[in-house]
Amino acid sequence: MNLQFVLMQLFNGLILGSLYVLLALGLSIIFGMLGIINFAHGAFFMLGAYAAYTITSYVIPNFWLALISVPVLMAIFGAFCEMLLFRRLYDLPPLYIMLLTFGLMLVLQDAVRLLFGSMGVPFGTPKSLTGMINLGFMYYPSYRIFLIAVTSLTAAAVWLFLTRTRLGCIIRAGTDNPRMLQALGINISKTMTLVVGMGTGLAGLAGVLAAPIQNVRPLMGMDLLVDCFVVVVIGGMGSLGGSVVGGLIVGQIIAIGVMVWPPMANTLIYLFMAAFLLIRPRGLFGREAFHE
Amino acid sequence: MLELEDVHSHYGGSHILKGITFRVEKGQVATLLGRNGAGKTTTLRTIMGLVPVTKGFIKFSGEDITNKKPYRIARMGVGYVPEERAVFPSLSVYENLTLPMTKGQSGLWSIDKVYSFFPILKTRGLHRGSQLSGGEQQMLVIARILTMNVRLIILDEPTEGLAPMLVREIAQIVQELKKEGISMLVVEQNSRFAEEVADHHFIIYNGRIVYSGSNSEFKTDERIKSQYLGV
Ligand SMILES: Nc1ncnc2c1ncn2[C@@H]1O[C@H](COP(=O)(O)OP(=O)(O)OP(=O)(O)O)[C@@H](O)[C@H]1O
Ligand SMILES: [Mg+2]
C-alpha cells in the first residue's frame, strides 16, 4: 500500500463525506423542525440524479443547467410534498408522517423504475471537467475536486444562512423546540415548508453531483440514506454541526475500510457507531433533551 | 383583559378542563393555584391555543381568541412562559431575546429597555441558552416575551426550583412589570410568593374553578388553603 493510494482513498472518503454532509444537513433540519425521520430523503437524492439525467439527455445537454435547476426544482417539489402531504398529519403522532415518507420513498423509487427501468441510466462526466488535476502530490479527477468545492461552498452558505439570518435563527430555534416558536408569535407552518423544501433541494443537489460518479439507478438513495442515519446518530440527532462533522467522519471511515478490508468497509461504520454510542450516547453534539 | 367562560378541553379521550370560568382584569396580577394535576398547565396551554377548546369561549381584550392559532394569540400580545422554561439552548441569549421581534413593530420594549430590566442578560448576551443557570433562564424567558410587546403574561410556576433569593427577584420583576401596565396570570405552588405578588387568586380543582377571592380575603382564609392547597 503506497502513499499515493492512501491519499487517493482519503480524498475519495472526502467525496463521499461531502455527499453525506449535504444529505445529513437536510435530514437534520427536517428532523428538528418536524420531529420526524424523513425516509424519503434518499429517494429525493435519487430523484435529483434522474432529474439531471432527464434534463441533460432530453432537454438541453448541459450539465451546468442541470446543476443550477435541479436543486431549485427539487426544493419546489419538497415544498409541495410538505404542503400537500406532510401538513395533513402534523396533529397525529409523528409515526404517521414517518410512514408517509416511507411510502413516498417506495412510490418515487417505483415511479422511476417504471419510467427509466431498474437497470439505471448512463451519466457521463461533464466535458469541461474530464481529466485530471495535478495536486502536487498526486493526480486527481477534476470533477471530484469540483464536487468537493461545490459541496464546501454549499455547506458554508447553508451555515451562514442558518447562523446569520433571522430565518436561520428561527430554523435553529425550531430544531430546539418547534412548539415554543408558535407561542412567540411565529407562524411555523411557513417555516416547515421552507425547511422541507431546503432539505429536499440539498438532497437534489447531492443527487446531481453524485450522478457522474455513482450508478444512476432507482435504488441509489437507499444505501446512502442508511449511511446518513449513521452520520446523524454519530453527529448527534438534530445537531447541524454534528451533521457536517459526522458526515466527514463516516466518509473517512468507509475510505479507510476500503483500504484495510473492502468487504467490511460498510459494516465498519456500524461498529464505529456502536462503539461511539457506548462512550457518548447522545452523539458528538447532540443534547440530552432529545432522548426524552 | 382575559376572560374564560365555561371552557372545556380534552387530552385525547380524557376530559381535563370541565368548565373553567374566570377573568383577569386589566393591570391585575392574578394567580391560578391548585394541587398537582388539577389542570393549571392545561388551562394556560388552552388559553394559548396549544390545546383545543371543546366547549366554551376565551376572550382577550374583548376579542374572541377561542381556538385561534397560537402564533396569532401571541401576536395579539399574550406572552406565555411555560413550566419547562423553554429557552432555545442552541441560540445565544441575544438571539433568544430578539427572536419574537417582528420587523416594523415599533417596540415599546427595545432591546436596551429589556436589558435595563435584566442587566444580568446583557452581560450574558453572547452565551448560549444552554449555558445559563436556572434563574437566568427564567429571566430570559420572561425578558423574551417582553420584546413581543405583551399586554398579558401567563407564567407557569416561575419560581419552581429557584433559590429563595431568586424567588424574591422574580417577585420584584413581576411587580415592576405590573407597574408598566402589563396584566399577569401566574400559576403557582408557592402560596407565599402568590400572596406577595397577586391582587386576586383563583383555585382550580379537578378541572373546575372552586375559589375566587381578592388577595386580602385569600390571605386570611386558612380553611380554603387547607382544603384545596394542603397548606
Ligand atoms: N399530554 C397529556 N396527555 C394526557 N393527559 C395529560 C397530558 N398532560 C397532562 N395530562 C393530565 O391532565 C391533568 C392536568 O394536568 P396539568 O399538567 O394541567 O396539571 P397541573 O395542575 O399543571 O399540575 P402540576 O402542578 O403537576 O404542574 C393531569 O391529570 C395530567 O395527568
Ligand atoms: Mg403544571
XYZ file of C-alpha atoms and ligand atoms in Angstrom:
555
model
C 0.000 0.000 0.000
C 1.712 3.164 -1.112
C 1.154 6.724 -0.006
C -0.464 7.669 -3.314
C -3.138 5.068 -2.782
C -3.766 6.126 0.784
C -4.115 9.787 -0.203
C -6.379 8.833 -3.041
C -8.615 6.903 -0.679
C -8.732 9.746 1.824
C -9.855 12.048 -0.968
C -12.479 9.538 -2.017
C -13.612 9.498 1.584
C -13.908 13.248 1.412
C -16.107 12.964 -1.692
C -18.407 10.501 -0.001
C -18.327 12.612 3.144
C -19.379 15.713 1.204
C -22.413 13.911 -0.150
C -23.265 12.734 3.358
C -22.985 16.293 4.632
C -25.455 17.605 2.064
C -27.929 14.858 2.839
C -27.456 14.886 6.600
C -27.930 18.660 6.846
C -31.338 18.293 5.220
C -32.245 15.280 7.333
C -31.227 17.171 10.457
C -33.209 20.328 9.913
C -36.270 18.302 8.901
C -35.855 16.107 11.949
C -35.518 19.133 14.181
C -38.430 21.085 12.826
C -40.926 18.302 12.103
C -39.684 15.804 14.674
C -39.554 13.057 12.080
C -37.025 10.972 10.236
C -37.604 11.593 6.547
C -37.318 8.188 4.905
C -37.921 9.750 1.504
C -34.650 11.670 1.728
C -32.678 9.023 -0.185
C -35.391 8.975 -2.845
C -35.137 12.773 -3.150
C -31.409 12.319 -3.751
C -32.117 9.704 -6.417
C -34.769 11.914 -7.990
C -32.192 14.713 -8.207
C -29.863 12.444 -10.170
C -32.654 11.355 -12.518
C -33.828 14.928 -12.970
C -30.300 15.834 -14.026
C -30.283 12.858 -16.387
C -33.615 13.906 -17.903
C -32.513 17.474 -18.412
C -29.136 16.643 -19.911
C -30.469 13.866 -22.177
C -33.837 15.207 -23.276
C -33.955 18.948 -22.750
C -30.607 20.681 -23.098
C -27.438 18.637 -22.897
C -25.805 20.968 -20.429
C -24.638 19.773 -17.035
C -24.382 23.299 -15.657
C -28.003 23.979 -16.378
C -28.918 20.793 -14.511
C -26.650 21.714 -11.622
C -28.467 25.000 -11.149
C -32.023 23.996 -11.961
C -32.329 20.592 -10.280
C -31.817 21.810 -6.701
C -34.386 24.539 -7.315
C -36.889 22.120 -8.864
C -36.333 19.638 -6.048
C -36.804 22.349 -3.442
C -40.142 23.227 -5.038
C -41.046 19.547 -5.140
C -40.193 19.200 -1.437
C -42.203 22.276 -0.537
C -45.205 20.792 -2.335
C -44.770 17.480 -0.520
C -44.889 19.394 2.749
C -47.914 21.485 1.818
C -49.944 18.706 0.218
C -48.940 15.640 2.243
C -46.981 16.125 5.456
C -49.083 19.033 6.678
C -52.205 16.918 6.948
C -50.586 14.698 9.533
C -48.999 17.154 11.996
C -51.774 16.635 14.524
C -51.213 12.886 14.611
C -48.320 11.104 16.348
C -45.051 11.514 14.355
C -45.123 7.851 13.397
C -47.775 8.631 10.794
C -45.642 11.138 8.903
C -42.700 8.763 9.046
C -44.871 6.058 7.483
C -45.930 8.570 4.873
C -42.322 9.407 3.993
C -41.571 5.692 3.821
C -44.465 5.254 1.401
C -43.300 8.270 -0.581
C -39.872 6.672 -0.900
C -41.383 3.473 -2.332
C -43.646 5.372 -4.707
C -40.814 7.532 -6.029
C -38.489 4.559 -6.473
C -41.124 2.565 -8.333
C -42.165 5.511 -10.457
C -38.563 5.992 -11.558
C -38.213 2.254 -12.159
C -41.301 2.297 -14.390
C -40.103 5.300 -16.364
C -36.418 4.530 -16.718
C -36.080 0.817 -15.931
C -34.422 -0.772 -12.936
C -31.007 -1.110 -14.562
C -30.076 2.512 -14.236
C -29.071 5.051 -16.832
C -25.684 6.242 -18.117
C -24.411 9.606 -16.953
C -21.122 10.978 -18.211
C -18.753 13.406 -16.565
C -19.349 16.922 -17.899
C -16.896 17.597 -20.726
C -15.157 20.574 -19.207
C -14.398 18.562 -16.077
C -12.968 15.391 -17.549
C -9.300 14.775 -16.995
C -7.057 15.071 -14.005
C -5.706 17.865 -11.918
C -2.191 17.783 -10.579
C -2.418 18.476 -6.883
C 1.353 18.449 -6.488
C 1.431 15.198 -4.580
C -0.936 13.285 -6.861
C -3.260 13.454 -9.817
C -6.944 13.533 -9.018
C -10.005 13.686 -11.316
C -11.040 17.318 -11.904
C -14.706 16.522 -11.486
C -14.119 15.210 -7.993
C -12.214 18.309 -6.997
C -15.106 20.305 -8.376
C -17.542 18.250 -6.324
C -15.607 18.939 -3.128
C -15.548 22.647 -3.942
C -19.281 22.857 -4.636
C -20.284 20.954 -1.514
C -17.951 23.007 0.687
C -19.356 26.235 -0.702
C -22.904 24.998 -0.297
C -22.325 23.813 3.246
C -20.739 27.176 4.062
C -23.675 29.037 2.520
C -26.179 26.934 4.466
C -24.167 27.569 7.595
C -24.158 31.319 7.066
C -27.853 31.282 6.308
C -28.627 29.369 9.484
C -26.368 31.368 11.775
C -26.558 34.874 10.318
C -30.144 35.416 9.189
C -33.350 35.791 11.120
C -34.967 32.946 9.193
C -31.981 30.748 10.014
C -32.345 31.736 13.640
C -35.990 30.647 13.543
C -34.994 27.318 11.980
C -32.356 26.704 14.647
C -34.870 27.592 17.345
C -37.293 25.222 15.667
C -34.786 22.394 15.867
C -34.660 23.074 19.611
C -38.376 23.418 20.273
C -40.840 23.991 17.422
C -43.931 24.310 19.641
C -42.457 27.143 21.656
C -41.891 29.134 18.468
C -45.628 29.396 17.912
C -46.147 30.726 21.394
C -43.688 33.500 20.480
C -45.856 34.665 17.609
C -44.017 32.891 14.820
C -46.047 31.185 12.116
C -44.191 27.921 11.873
C -46.199 26.455 9.026
C -44.297 28.622 6.537
C -41.048 27.666 8.202
C -41.960 23.981 7.911
C -42.495 24.350 4.154
C -39.213 26.175 3.812
C -37.309 23.583 5.817
C -38.613 20.615 3.858
C -38.015 22.499 0.607
C -34.485 23.391 1.614
C -33.669 19.843 2.753
C -35.051 18.404 -0.470
C -33.125 20.937 -2.547
C -29.890 19.918 -0.810
C -30.671 16.251 -1.444
C -31.327 17.126 -5.096
C -28.003 18.932 -5.334
C -26.248 15.901 -3.873
C -28.054 13.789 -6.492
C -26.837 15.892 -9.417
C -23.311 15.970 -8.085
C -23.265 12.220 -7.497
C -24.705 11.328 -10.900
C -21.387 11.367 -12.806
C -19.544 9.282 -10.191
C -22.189 6.831 -8.979
C -24.506 4.484 -10.832
C -27.701 6.382 -11.504
C -30.317 3.769 -10.610
C -33.642 3.728 -8.757
C -32.190 2.389 -5.516
C -29.081 4.620 -5.404
C -30.512 6.607 -2.493
C -31.209 3.625 -0.268
C -27.658 2.776 0.796
C -26.737 6.404 1.142
C -29.770 7.074 3.339
C -28.884 4.266 5.715
C -25.334 5.623 5.942
C -26.786 9.057 6.630
C -28.702 7.714 9.601
C -25.336 6.622 10.971
C -23.972 10.120 10.249
C -26.820 11.799 12.067
C -26.611 9.461 15.049
C -22.856 9.971 15.391
C -23.172 13.728 14.905
C -26.000 13.946 17.414
C -29.668 13.934 16.428
C -30.807 17.366 15.370
C -27.366 18.978 15.557
C -26.361 20.816 12.402
C -22.671 20.965 13.243
C -22.914 17.266 14.008
C -24.179 16.549 10.505
C -21.136 18.172 8.987
C -18.540 16.576 11.239
C -20.377 13.240 11.300
C -20.603 13.185 7.505
C -16.878 13.760 7.095
C -16.023 11.153 9.726
C -18.212 8.464 8.203
C -16.820 9.221 4.726
C -13.300 8.692 6.025
C -14.199 5.514 7.910
C -15.553 3.967 4.735
C -12.490 5.101 2.789
C -10.170 3.592 5.391
C -12.313 0.458 5.495
C -11.923 0.057 1.750
C -8.147 0.157 2.132
C -7.979 -2.265 5.011
C -10.617 -4.804 4.174
C -13.064 -3.868 1.416
C -15.873 -6.349 2.221
C -16.083 -4.913 5.729
C -15.994 -1.242 4.750
C -19.699 -0.640 5.242
C -20.016 -2.763 8.344
C -17.212 -0.775 9.895
C -19.362 2.326 10.224
C -21.925 0.419 12.270
C -19.202 -0.969 14.510
C -17.845 2.548 14.901
C -21.298 3.888 15.632
C -21.958 1.206 18.248
C -18.618 1.828 19.945
C -19.103 5.571 19.773
C -22.571 5.455 21.271
C -21.286 3.387 24.174
C -18.899 6.211 25.047
C -21.188 9.093 24.128
C -24.846 8.101 23.813
C -26.046 11.463 22.560
C -23.570 11.662 19.699
C -20.950 14.333 19.118
C -23.042 17.480 19.518
C -26.424 16.071 20.476
C -28.217 17.248 23.584
C -29.688 15.053 26.248
C -33.079 16.643 25.697
C -33.521 14.654 22.520
C -33.645 11.415 24.452
C -36.848 12.071 26.374
C -58.417 41.724 29.763
C -58.724 37.942 29.744
C -61.991 36.140 30.099
C -62.728 32.420 30.166
C -66.322 31.251 30.048
C -67.192 27.601 30.725
C -64.037 26.391 28.951
C -63.656 22.651 28.405
C -60.722 20.780 26.906
C -59.508 17.236 26.447
C -56.248 15.353 26.093
C -57.166 12.547 23.743
C -60.076 10.822 25.458
C -59.691 12.328 28.903
C -61.722 15.331 29.883
C -59.318 17.686 31.707
C -60.927 21.128 31.909
C -64.569 20.778 32.886
C -65.928 24.272 32.643
C -63.382 26.901 33.661
C -64.784 30.384 34.206
C -62.730 33.339 35.410
C -61.470 36.725 34.330
C -58.283 38.686 34.803
C -58.793 42.453 34.858
C -56.561 44.912 33.061
C -53.415 45.729 35.002
C -54.111 42.986 37.503
C -51.891 40.150 38.654
C -53.923 37.009 39.262
C -52.723 33.599 40.317
C -54.098 30.226 39.452
C -53.458 27.870 42.347
C -54.166 24.212 42.805
C -52.739 20.785 43.576
C -50.640 18.719 41.190
C -52.663 17.528 38.240
C -55.529 19.953 38.899
C -55.303 21.330 35.365
C -53.293 24.544 35.820
C -50.859 23.967 32.995
C -53.680 22.721 30.777
C -55.587 25.954 31.425
C -52.616 28.052 30.318
C -51.972 25.892 27.274
C -55.645 26.151 26.367
C -55.555 29.953 26.627
C -52.514 29.950 24.369
C -54.268 27.822 21.746
C -51.931 24.873 22.260
C -54.787 22.643 23.456
C -58.111 22.875 21.611
C -61.187 24.223 23.375
C -64.034 21.715 23.052
C -66.712 23.904 24.634
C -66.962 27.464 25.928
C -65.016 30.525 24.843
C -61.959 32.629 25.643
C -61.732 36.379 25.074
C -58.668 38.593 25.161
C -59.187 42.354 25.404
C -62.682 41.946 24.067
C -61.758 39.739 21.107
C -62.684 36.096 20.795
C -59.499 34.019 20.719
C -61.106 30.602 21.132
C -59.205 28.029 19.064
C -57.134 30.640 17.287
C -53.648 29.567 16.230
C -51.042 30.053 18.985
C -48.966 32.456 16.901
C -51.988 34.681 16.352
C -52.796 34.753 20.043
C -49.159 35.581 20.783
C -49.183 38.414 18.241
C -52.212 39.910 19.927
C -49.993 40.422 22.956
C -50.188 37.297 25.067
C -46.814 36.099 26.290
C -46.504 32.545 27.552
C -43.727 31.293 29.800
C -44.114 27.524 30.057
C -43.227 25.384 33.040
C -40.160 23.926 31.345
C -38.946 27.472 30.558
C -38.056 26.537 27.010
C -35.006 28.673 26.409
C -33.658 27.770 22.965
C -30.386 26.140 24.006
C -28.570 26.476 20.711
C -29.371 30.170 20.312
C -27.409 32.887 22.031
C -29.105 34.927 24.748
C -29.320 37.831 22.318
C -30.913 35.640 19.637
C -33.365 34.248 22.155
C -34.373 37.778 23.042
C -34.754 39.123 19.540
C -36.493 36.073 18.060
C -40.052 37.271 18.756
C -39.370 40.773 17.440
C -41.002 41.370 14.119
C -39.842 43.920 11.623
C -41.633 47.230 11.565
C -43.010 46.705 15.031
C -42.262 49.926 16.830
C -41.401 48.279 20.095
C -42.288 49.713 23.453
C -39.702 47.217 24.578
C -36.469 47.844 22.773
C -33.611 45.500 23.477
C -31.989 48.237 25.597
C -35.049 48.599 27.761
C -35.181 44.839 28.216
C -31.508 44.847 29.198
C -32.108 47.632 31.687
C -34.733 45.429 33.341
C -32.481 42.389 33.256
C -28.886 43.637 33.455
C -27.612 40.096 34.001
C -28.790 39.155 30.496
C -26.740 41.921 28.947
C -23.532 40.522 30.366
C -24.574 37.091 29.080
C -25.669 38.279 25.626
C -23.332 36.118 23.617
C -23.619 32.999 25.744
C -25.731 30.161 24.512
C -29.075 29.447 26.126
C -27.741 26.124 27.323
C -25.024 27.850 29.378
C -27.422 29.734 31.651
C -28.344 28.836 35.208
C -31.961 28.086 36.125
C -32.554 31.604 37.436
C -31.008 33.228 34.372
C -33.141 31.032 32.132
C -36.265 32.165 33.950
C -35.233 35.798 33.466
C -34.520 35.153 29.817
C -37.899 33.610 29.049
C -39.678 36.490 30.775
C -37.495 39.055 29.015
C -38.020 37.289 25.704
C -41.778 37.763 25.674
C -41.441 41.441 26.564
C -39.938 42.083 23.143
C -43.262 40.921 21.656
C -44.875 43.932 23.327
C -47.073 41.811 25.532
C -50.129 43.086 27.318
C -50.792 39.878 29.227
C -48.166 37.489 30.528
C -49.024 33.966 31.569
C -46.386 32.335 33.730
C -46.326 28.673 34.652
C -44.633 28.126 38.032
C -41.961 30.800 37.611
C -40.363 30.081 40.976
C -40.107 26.321 40.650
C -36.682 25.078 41.633
C -35.265 28.531 42.307
C -33.326 29.564 45.415
C -35.168 31.943 47.806
C -33.097 34.907 46.700
C -34.054 34.381 43.087
C -37.703 33.901 44.041
C -37.575 37.367 45.598
C -36.015 38.734 42.452
C -38.769 37.218 40.287
C -41.383 38.702 42.631
C -39.781 42.124 42.135
C -39.806 41.717 38.382
C -43.480 40.767 38.437
C -44.253 43.901 40.414
C -42.240 46.144 38.114
C -43.916 44.702 35.039
C -47.261 45.327 36.657
C -46.248 48.973 37.057
C -45.590 49.006 33.311
C -49.259 48.180 32.856
C -48.879 44.512 31.964
C -51.542 42.128 33.269
C -50.452 38.731 34.512
C -51.816 35.286 35.176
C -49.407 33.252 37.266
C -49.656 29.552 38.068
C -48.054 28.864 41.437
C -47.447 26.163 44.001
C -45.681 28.602 46.289
C -48.568 30.404 48.017
C -46.208 32.777 49.878
C -44.989 34.047 46.512
C -48.576 34.200 45.265
C -49.666 36.337 48.231
C -46.722 38.632 47.733
C -47.360 39.457 44.070
C -51.045 38.991 43.307
C -54.218 41.064 43.521
C -56.514 38.137 43.024
C -56.447 34.364 43.346
C -58.271 31.511 41.689
C -58.115 27.928 42.804
C -58.609 25.147 40.334
C -59.588 21.678 41.500
C -60.229 18.734 39.227
C -60.700 20.891 36.140
C -63.022 23.470 37.731
C -62.542 26.812 39.429
C -63.603 26.307 43.030
C -62.460 29.567 44.583
C -62.063 33.175 43.565
C -61.006 35.835 46.032
C -59.008 39.009 46.435
C -55.550 38.819 47.959
C -56.677 40.145 51.327
C -59.519 37.637 51.543
C -57.302 34.788 50.460
C -54.501 35.588 52.907
C -56.714 35.001 55.912
C -58.787 32.137 54.566
C -56.999 29.229 56.218
C -59.907 26.878 55.561
C -59.753 27.215 51.775
C -55.979 26.868 51.792
C -56.027 23.644 53.743
C -58.955 22.238 51.778
C -57.587 22.811 48.255
C -53.899 23.505 48.581
C -52.913 21.349 51.514
C -51.141 24.237 53.229
N -50.153 15.475 27.323
C -51.071 14.919 28.154
N -51.791 13.850 27.753
C -52.734 13.295 28.570
N -53.007 13.738 29.810
C -52.316 14.795 30.257
C -51.304 15.442 29.466
N -50.786 16.452 30.179
C -51.429 16.444 31.364
N -52.335 15.464 31.416
C -53.250 15.182 32.535
O -54.076 16.303 32.708
C -54.289 16.570 34.072
C -53.962 18.017 34.361
O -52.588 18.223 34.114
P -51.869 19.621 34.257
O -50.494 19.465 33.732
O -52.725 20.662 33.669
O -51.835 19.784 35.825
P -51.134 20.898 36.706
O -52.185 21.470 37.555
O -50.355 21.811 35.857
O -50.183 20.029 37.600
P -48.691 20.322 38.134
O -48.832 21.093 39.379
O -48.152 18.962 38.374
O -47.950 21.050 37.061
C -53.438 15.579 34.842
O -54.277 14.574 35.330
C -52.486 15.041 33.828
O -52.214 13.694 34.103
Mg -48.350 22.206 35.617
